[in-house]
Coordinates of C-alpha atoms in Angstrom, one line a residue:
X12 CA 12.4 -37.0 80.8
X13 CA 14.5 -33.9 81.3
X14 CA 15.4 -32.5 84.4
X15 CA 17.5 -29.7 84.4
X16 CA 20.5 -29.9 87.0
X17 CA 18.9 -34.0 87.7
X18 CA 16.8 -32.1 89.7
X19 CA 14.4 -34.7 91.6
X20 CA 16.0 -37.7 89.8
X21 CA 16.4 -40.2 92.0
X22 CA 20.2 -41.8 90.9
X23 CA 21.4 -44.5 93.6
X24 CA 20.2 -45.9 96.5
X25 CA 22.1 -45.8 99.6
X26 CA 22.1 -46.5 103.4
X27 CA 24.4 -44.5 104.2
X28 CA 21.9 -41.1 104.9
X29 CA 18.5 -39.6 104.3
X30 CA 17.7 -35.6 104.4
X31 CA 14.3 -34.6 104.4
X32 CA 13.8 -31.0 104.0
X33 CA 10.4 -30.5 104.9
X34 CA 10.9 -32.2 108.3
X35 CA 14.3 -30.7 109.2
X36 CA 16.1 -34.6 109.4
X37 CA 19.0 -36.1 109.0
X38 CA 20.1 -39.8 109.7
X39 CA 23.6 -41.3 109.3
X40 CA 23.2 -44.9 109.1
X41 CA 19.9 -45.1 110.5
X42 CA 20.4 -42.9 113.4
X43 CA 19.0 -39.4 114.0
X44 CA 21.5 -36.5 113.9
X45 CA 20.7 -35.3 117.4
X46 CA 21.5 -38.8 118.5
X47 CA 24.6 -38.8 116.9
X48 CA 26.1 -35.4 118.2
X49 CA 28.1 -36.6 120.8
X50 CA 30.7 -38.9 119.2
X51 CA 33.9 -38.4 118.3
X52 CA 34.9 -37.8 114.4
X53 CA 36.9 -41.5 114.8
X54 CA 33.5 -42.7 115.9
X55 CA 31.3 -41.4 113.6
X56 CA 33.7 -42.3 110.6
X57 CA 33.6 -45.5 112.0
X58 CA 30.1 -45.5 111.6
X59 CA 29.7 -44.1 108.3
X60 CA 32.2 -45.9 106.5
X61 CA 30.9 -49.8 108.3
X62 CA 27.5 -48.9 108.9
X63 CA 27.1 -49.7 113.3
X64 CA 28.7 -47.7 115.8
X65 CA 32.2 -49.0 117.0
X66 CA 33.0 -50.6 120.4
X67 CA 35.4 -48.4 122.7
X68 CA 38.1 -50.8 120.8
X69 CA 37.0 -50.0 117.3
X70 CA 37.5 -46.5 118.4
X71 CA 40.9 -46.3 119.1
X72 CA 42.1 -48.3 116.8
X73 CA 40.5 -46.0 114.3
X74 CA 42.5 -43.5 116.0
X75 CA 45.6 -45.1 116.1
X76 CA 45.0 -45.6 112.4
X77 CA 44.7 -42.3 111.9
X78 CA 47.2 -41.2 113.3
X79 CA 49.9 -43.2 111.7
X80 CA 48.1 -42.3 108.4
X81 CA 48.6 -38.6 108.7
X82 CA 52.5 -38.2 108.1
X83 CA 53.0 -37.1 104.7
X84 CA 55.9 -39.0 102.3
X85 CA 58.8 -36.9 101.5
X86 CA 57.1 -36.5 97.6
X87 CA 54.1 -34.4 99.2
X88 CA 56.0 -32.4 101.1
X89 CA 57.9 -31.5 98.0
X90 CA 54.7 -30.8 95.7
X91 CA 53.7 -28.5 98.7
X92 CA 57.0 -26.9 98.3
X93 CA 56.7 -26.2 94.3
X94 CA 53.2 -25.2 94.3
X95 CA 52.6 -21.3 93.6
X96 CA 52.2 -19.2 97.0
X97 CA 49.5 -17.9 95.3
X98 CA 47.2 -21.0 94.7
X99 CA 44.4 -21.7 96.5
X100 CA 44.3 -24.5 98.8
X101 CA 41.2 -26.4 97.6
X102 CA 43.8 -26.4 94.7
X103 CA 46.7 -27.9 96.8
X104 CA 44.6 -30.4 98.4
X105 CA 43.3 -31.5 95.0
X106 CA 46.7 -31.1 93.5
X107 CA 49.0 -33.5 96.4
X108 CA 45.6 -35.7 96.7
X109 CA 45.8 -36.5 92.9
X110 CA 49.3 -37.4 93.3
X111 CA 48.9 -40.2 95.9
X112 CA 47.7 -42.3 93.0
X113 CA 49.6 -45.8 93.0
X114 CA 49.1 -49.6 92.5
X115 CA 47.9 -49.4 96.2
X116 CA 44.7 -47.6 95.4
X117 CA 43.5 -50.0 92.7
X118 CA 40.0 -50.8 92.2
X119 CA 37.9 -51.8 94.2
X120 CA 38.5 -49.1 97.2
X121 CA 38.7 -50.6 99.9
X122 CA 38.1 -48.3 104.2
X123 CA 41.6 -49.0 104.6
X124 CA 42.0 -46.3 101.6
X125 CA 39.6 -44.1 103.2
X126 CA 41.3 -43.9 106.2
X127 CA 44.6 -43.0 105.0
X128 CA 43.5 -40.3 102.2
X129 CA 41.1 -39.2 105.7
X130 CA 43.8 -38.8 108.0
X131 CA 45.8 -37.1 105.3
X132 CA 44.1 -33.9 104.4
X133 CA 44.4 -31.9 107.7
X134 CA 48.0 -32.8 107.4
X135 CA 48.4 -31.0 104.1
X136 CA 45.6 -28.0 104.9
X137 CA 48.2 -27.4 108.3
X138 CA 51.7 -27.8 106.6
X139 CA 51.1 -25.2 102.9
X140 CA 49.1 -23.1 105.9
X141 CA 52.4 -22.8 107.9
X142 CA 54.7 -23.2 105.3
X143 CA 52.9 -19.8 103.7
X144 CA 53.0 -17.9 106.9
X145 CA 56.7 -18.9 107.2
X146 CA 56.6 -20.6 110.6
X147 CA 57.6 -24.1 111.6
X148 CA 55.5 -27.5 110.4
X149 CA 54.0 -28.8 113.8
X150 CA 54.0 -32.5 112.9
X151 CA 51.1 -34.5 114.6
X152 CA 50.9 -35.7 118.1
X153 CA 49.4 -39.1 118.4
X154 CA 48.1 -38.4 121.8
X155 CA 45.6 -36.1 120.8
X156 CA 41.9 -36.9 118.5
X157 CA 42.0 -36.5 114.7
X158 CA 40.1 -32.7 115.3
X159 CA 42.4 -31.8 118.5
X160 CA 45.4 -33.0 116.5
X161 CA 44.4 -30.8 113.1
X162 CA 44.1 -27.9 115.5
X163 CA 47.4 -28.2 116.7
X164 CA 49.3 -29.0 113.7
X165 CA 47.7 -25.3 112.8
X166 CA 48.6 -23.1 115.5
X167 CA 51.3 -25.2 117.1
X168 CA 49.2 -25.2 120.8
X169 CA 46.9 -27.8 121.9
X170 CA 43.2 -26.5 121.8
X171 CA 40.6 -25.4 124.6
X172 CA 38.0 -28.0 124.6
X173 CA 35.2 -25.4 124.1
X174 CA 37.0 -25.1 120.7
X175 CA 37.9 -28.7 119.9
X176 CA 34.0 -29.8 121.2
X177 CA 32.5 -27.3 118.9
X178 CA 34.8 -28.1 115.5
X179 CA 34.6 -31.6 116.1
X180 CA 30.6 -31.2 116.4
X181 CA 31.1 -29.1 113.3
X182 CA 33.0 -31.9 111.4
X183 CA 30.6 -34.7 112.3
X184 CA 27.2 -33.0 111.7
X185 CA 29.0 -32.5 108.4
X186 CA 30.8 -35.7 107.0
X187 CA 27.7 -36.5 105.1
X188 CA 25.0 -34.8 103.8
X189 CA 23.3 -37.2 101.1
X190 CA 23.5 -36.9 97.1
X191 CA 25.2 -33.6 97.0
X192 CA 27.3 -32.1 94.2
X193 CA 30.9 -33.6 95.3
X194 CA 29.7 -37.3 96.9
X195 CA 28.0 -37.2 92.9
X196 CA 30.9 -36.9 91.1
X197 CA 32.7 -38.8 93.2
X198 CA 30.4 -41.8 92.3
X199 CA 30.4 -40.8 88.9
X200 CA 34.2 -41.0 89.0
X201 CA 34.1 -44.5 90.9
X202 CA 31.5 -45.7 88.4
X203 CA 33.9 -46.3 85.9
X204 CA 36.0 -48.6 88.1
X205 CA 38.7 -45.6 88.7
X206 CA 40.3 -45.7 91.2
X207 CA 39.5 -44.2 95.0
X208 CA 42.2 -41.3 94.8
X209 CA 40.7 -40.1 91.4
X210 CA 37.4 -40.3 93.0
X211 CA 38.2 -38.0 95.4
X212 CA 40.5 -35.2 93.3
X213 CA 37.1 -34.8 91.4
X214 CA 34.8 -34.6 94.4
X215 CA 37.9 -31.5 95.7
X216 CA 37.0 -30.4 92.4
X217 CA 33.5 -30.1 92.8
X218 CA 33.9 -29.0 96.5
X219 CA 36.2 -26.0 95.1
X220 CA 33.3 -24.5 93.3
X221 CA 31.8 -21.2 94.9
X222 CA 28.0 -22.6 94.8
X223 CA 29.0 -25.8 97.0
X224 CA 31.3 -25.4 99.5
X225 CA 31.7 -21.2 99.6
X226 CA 33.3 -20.6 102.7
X227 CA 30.4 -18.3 105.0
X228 CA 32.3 -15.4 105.3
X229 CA 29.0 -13.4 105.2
X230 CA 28.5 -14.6 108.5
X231 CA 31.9 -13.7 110.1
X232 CA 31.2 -10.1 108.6
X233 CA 27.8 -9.6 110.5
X234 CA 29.4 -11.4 113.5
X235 CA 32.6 -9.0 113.1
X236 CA 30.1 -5.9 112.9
X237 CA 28.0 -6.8 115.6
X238 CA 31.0 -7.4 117.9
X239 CA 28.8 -7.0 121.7
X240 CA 25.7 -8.7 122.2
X241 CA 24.7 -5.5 123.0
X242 CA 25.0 -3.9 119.2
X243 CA 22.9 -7.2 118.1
X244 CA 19.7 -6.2 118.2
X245 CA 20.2 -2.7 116.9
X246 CA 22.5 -3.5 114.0
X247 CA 20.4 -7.2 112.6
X248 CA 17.2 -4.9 113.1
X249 CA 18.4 -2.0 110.7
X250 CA 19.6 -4.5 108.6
X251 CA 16.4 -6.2 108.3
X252 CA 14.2 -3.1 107.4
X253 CA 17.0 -2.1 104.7
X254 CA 15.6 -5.6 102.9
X255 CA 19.2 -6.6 103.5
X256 CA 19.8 -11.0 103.5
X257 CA 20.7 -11.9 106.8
X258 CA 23.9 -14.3 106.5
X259 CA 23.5 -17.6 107.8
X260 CA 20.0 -17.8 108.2
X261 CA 17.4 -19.9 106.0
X262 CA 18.8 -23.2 103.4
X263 CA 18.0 -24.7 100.0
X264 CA 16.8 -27.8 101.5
X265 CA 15.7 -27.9 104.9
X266 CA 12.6 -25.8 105.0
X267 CA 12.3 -25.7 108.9
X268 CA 15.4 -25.9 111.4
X269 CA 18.7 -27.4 110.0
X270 CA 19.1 -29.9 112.1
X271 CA 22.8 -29.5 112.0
X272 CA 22.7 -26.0 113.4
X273 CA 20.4 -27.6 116.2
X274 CA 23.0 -29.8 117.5
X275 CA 25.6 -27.3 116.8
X276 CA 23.9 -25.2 119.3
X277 CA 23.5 -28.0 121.9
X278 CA 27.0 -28.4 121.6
X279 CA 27.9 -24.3 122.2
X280 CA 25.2 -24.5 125.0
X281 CA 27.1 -27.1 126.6
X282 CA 30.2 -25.4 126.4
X283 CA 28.5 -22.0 127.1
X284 CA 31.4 -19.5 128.8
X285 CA 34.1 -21.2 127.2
X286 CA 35.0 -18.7 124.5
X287 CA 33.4 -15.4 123.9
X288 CA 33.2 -16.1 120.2
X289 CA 31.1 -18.9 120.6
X290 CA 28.7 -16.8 123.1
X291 CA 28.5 -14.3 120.8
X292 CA 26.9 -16.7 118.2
X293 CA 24.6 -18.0 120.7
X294 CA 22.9 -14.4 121.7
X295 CA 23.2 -13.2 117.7
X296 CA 21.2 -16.1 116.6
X297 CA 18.6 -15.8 119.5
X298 CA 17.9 -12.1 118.8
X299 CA 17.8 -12.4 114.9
X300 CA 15.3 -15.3 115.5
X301 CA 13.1 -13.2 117.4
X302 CA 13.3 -9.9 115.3
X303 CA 12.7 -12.3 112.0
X304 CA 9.7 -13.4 113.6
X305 CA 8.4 -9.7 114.4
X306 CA 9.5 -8.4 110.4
X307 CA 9.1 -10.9 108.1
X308 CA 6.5 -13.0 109.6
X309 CA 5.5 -16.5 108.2
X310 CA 9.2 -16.9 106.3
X311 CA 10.5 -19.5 108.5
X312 CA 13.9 -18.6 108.6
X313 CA 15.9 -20.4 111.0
X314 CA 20.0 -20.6 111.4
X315 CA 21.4 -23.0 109.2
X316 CA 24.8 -24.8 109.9
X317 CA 27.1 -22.2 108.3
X318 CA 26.2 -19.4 111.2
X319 CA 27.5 -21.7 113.7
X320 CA 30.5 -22.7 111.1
X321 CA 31.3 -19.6 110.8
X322 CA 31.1 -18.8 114.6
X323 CA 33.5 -21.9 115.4
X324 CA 35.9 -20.8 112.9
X325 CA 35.9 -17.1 113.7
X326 CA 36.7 -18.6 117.1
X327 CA 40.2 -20.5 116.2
X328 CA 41.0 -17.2 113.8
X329 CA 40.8 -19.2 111.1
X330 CA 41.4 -17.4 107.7
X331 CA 38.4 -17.7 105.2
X332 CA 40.4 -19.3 102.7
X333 CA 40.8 -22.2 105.1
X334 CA 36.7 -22.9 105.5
X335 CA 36.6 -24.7 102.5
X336 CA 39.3 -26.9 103.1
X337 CA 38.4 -27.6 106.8
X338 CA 35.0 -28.7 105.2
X339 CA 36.5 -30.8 103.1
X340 CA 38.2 -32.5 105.7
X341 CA 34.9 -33.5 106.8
X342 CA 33.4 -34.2 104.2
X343 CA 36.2 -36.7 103.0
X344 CA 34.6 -39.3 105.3
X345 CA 31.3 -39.1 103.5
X346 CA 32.6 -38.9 100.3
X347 CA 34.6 -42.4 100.9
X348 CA 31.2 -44.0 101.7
X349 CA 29.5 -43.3 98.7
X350 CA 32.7 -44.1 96.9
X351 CA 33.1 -47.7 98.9
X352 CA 28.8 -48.5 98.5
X353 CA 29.1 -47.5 94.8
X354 CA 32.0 -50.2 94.5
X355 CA 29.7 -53.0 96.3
X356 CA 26.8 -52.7 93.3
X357 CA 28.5 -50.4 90.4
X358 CA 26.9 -49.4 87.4
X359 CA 28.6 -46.7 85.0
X360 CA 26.8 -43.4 84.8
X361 CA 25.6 -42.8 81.6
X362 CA 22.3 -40.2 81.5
X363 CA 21.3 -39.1 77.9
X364 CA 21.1 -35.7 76.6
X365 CA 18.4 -34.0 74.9
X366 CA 19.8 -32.1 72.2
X367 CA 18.5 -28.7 71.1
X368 CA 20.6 -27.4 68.2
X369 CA 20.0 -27.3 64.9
X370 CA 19.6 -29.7 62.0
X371 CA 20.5 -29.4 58.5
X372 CA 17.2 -29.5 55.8

């Protein structure tokens, strides 16, 4: 049977998530998103990568782990130096990833891997990011959470918790997200008994690619144009009866509410005051809701998670070049499961083709 893209082929079974579309869900491990919200990206790591949620001890240690994980060796920092100012830094992180690569990272992977290729990335994003704009490399401070600590190794000052609440939210709702393009080819890559660092420069490969993790800039434009709640309704309603897309509203798979952008919005509500940004998001997204509802009626469009990524990182001033990457260091987590559950029951990926060209009389 053909199925173009492996559209609706059905290619491992896991535990480690479930999406259904039609129903707006998604469970890590058995738990609802909404449940799951609240914890900590060292807690919900924790949980992805051993399957039950960690005591207060697992916690920290997790933590600690990371923490001590996160240094980079005196051969990263100097591929970071030699790399062209001008490359992209999916391509850095794929680049320094790749070159990690040692008799360490053997098959089979193992989650002491994980965490240190985890803790890592924000490391690398932080350092080329500073290194580019020609200001000192904060190094990490092992007081602070993995997504405080990422924060300040970027701008040098410890975060607001309205900001650190709603990027760690962010970072959580989005470790995981089932049999997408990267977690495939990361399995694919792992199928072959590779090893876990190759595994993950092809799922940075995969991640790199406009149609998969495209950083929402469309969003920070209309959020940029928009400015004052009060321009909202004027500006999304104009833009509306021109038959103009409105950014950051509607998905490929969920055909009701993301439930990402749900909890993402719990999480703002909570935090509601704590950055004008964020507030802005909040009131934006209420009043589009509405005037979809009045013009196009019967569409079910609803905010999916990149409006309120793009709110979050329009409220740290984070460049669009640096969404992908701050994805990705999400996403690593995720990516690491599938890798690790592959390992446990591995058979090489090997669909057949179905060829179409000619044959000689």
């Amino acid at each position: 049977m053909f199925s173009e893209g492996l559209k609706g082929i059905v290619a491992a079974q896991t535990s480690i998530s479930h999406i259904d579309g039609n129903e707006g869900v998604l469970i890590y491990r058995g738990y609802e998103i909404g449940e799951f919200s609240h914890l900590s990206f060292e807690e919900a790591a924790f949980l992805l990568w051993y399957g039950d949620l960690p005591t207060k001890e697992d916690a920290v240690e997790i933590k600690k782990k990371l923490s001590t994980y996160r240094t980079l060796t005196p051969a990263m920092k100097e591929i970071l130096h030699s790399l062209p100012e001008k490359m992209d830094m999916m391509s850095v992180l794929r680049t320094v990833i790749s070159s990690i690569g040692g008799s360490e990272y053997n098959w089979k992977p193992t989650i002491e891997q994980s965490l240190r290729l985890t803790a890592v990335i924000p490391t690398i994003i932080a350092h080329r990011f500073n290194m580019l704009m020609g200001r000192p490399l904060f190094e990490g401070d092992s007081e602070l959470s993995h997504v405080e600590n990422y924060l300040f190794m970027l701008t040098g000052k410890r975060p607001s918790k309205a900001v650190a609440d709603a990027l760690e939210t962010y970072m959580v709702l989005t470790m995981e997200h089932g049999m997408n393009a990267s977690a495939f080819s990361a399995r694919v890559t792992a199928s072959t008994e590779s090893d876990l660092v190759s595994a993950i420069t092809s799922a940075i490969g995969t991640m790199k690619g406009p149609l998969h993790g495209g950083a929402p800039s469309g969003v920070i434009d209309l959020l940029n144009e928009i400015g004052v709640s009060g321009r909202a309704e004027t500006i999304i309603r104009e833009k509306l009866l021109k038959g103009e897309k409105l950014m950051g509203f509607g998905h490929r798979v969920y055909k009701t509410h993301d439930p990402r952008a749900l909890a993402l919005r719990t999480k703002l509500l909570e935090n509601k005051g704590g950055d004008s940004s964020l507030d802005l998001a909040l009131f934006v997204e209420k009043k589009a809701i509405e005037l979809l509802a009045e013009l196009k009626p019967g569409r079910s469009l609803y905010t999916n998670v990149e409006f309120y990524a793009a709110a979050i990182m329009k409220s740290i001033n984070l460049p669009t070049d640096l969404f992908t990457p701050t994805f990705t260091a999400a996403r690593i987590v995720g990516w690491t499961a599938h890798v690790l559950e592959q390992a446990e029951n591995n058979t090489i990926f090997r669909p057949q083709s179905e060829y179409i060209g000619k044959r000689n009389a």
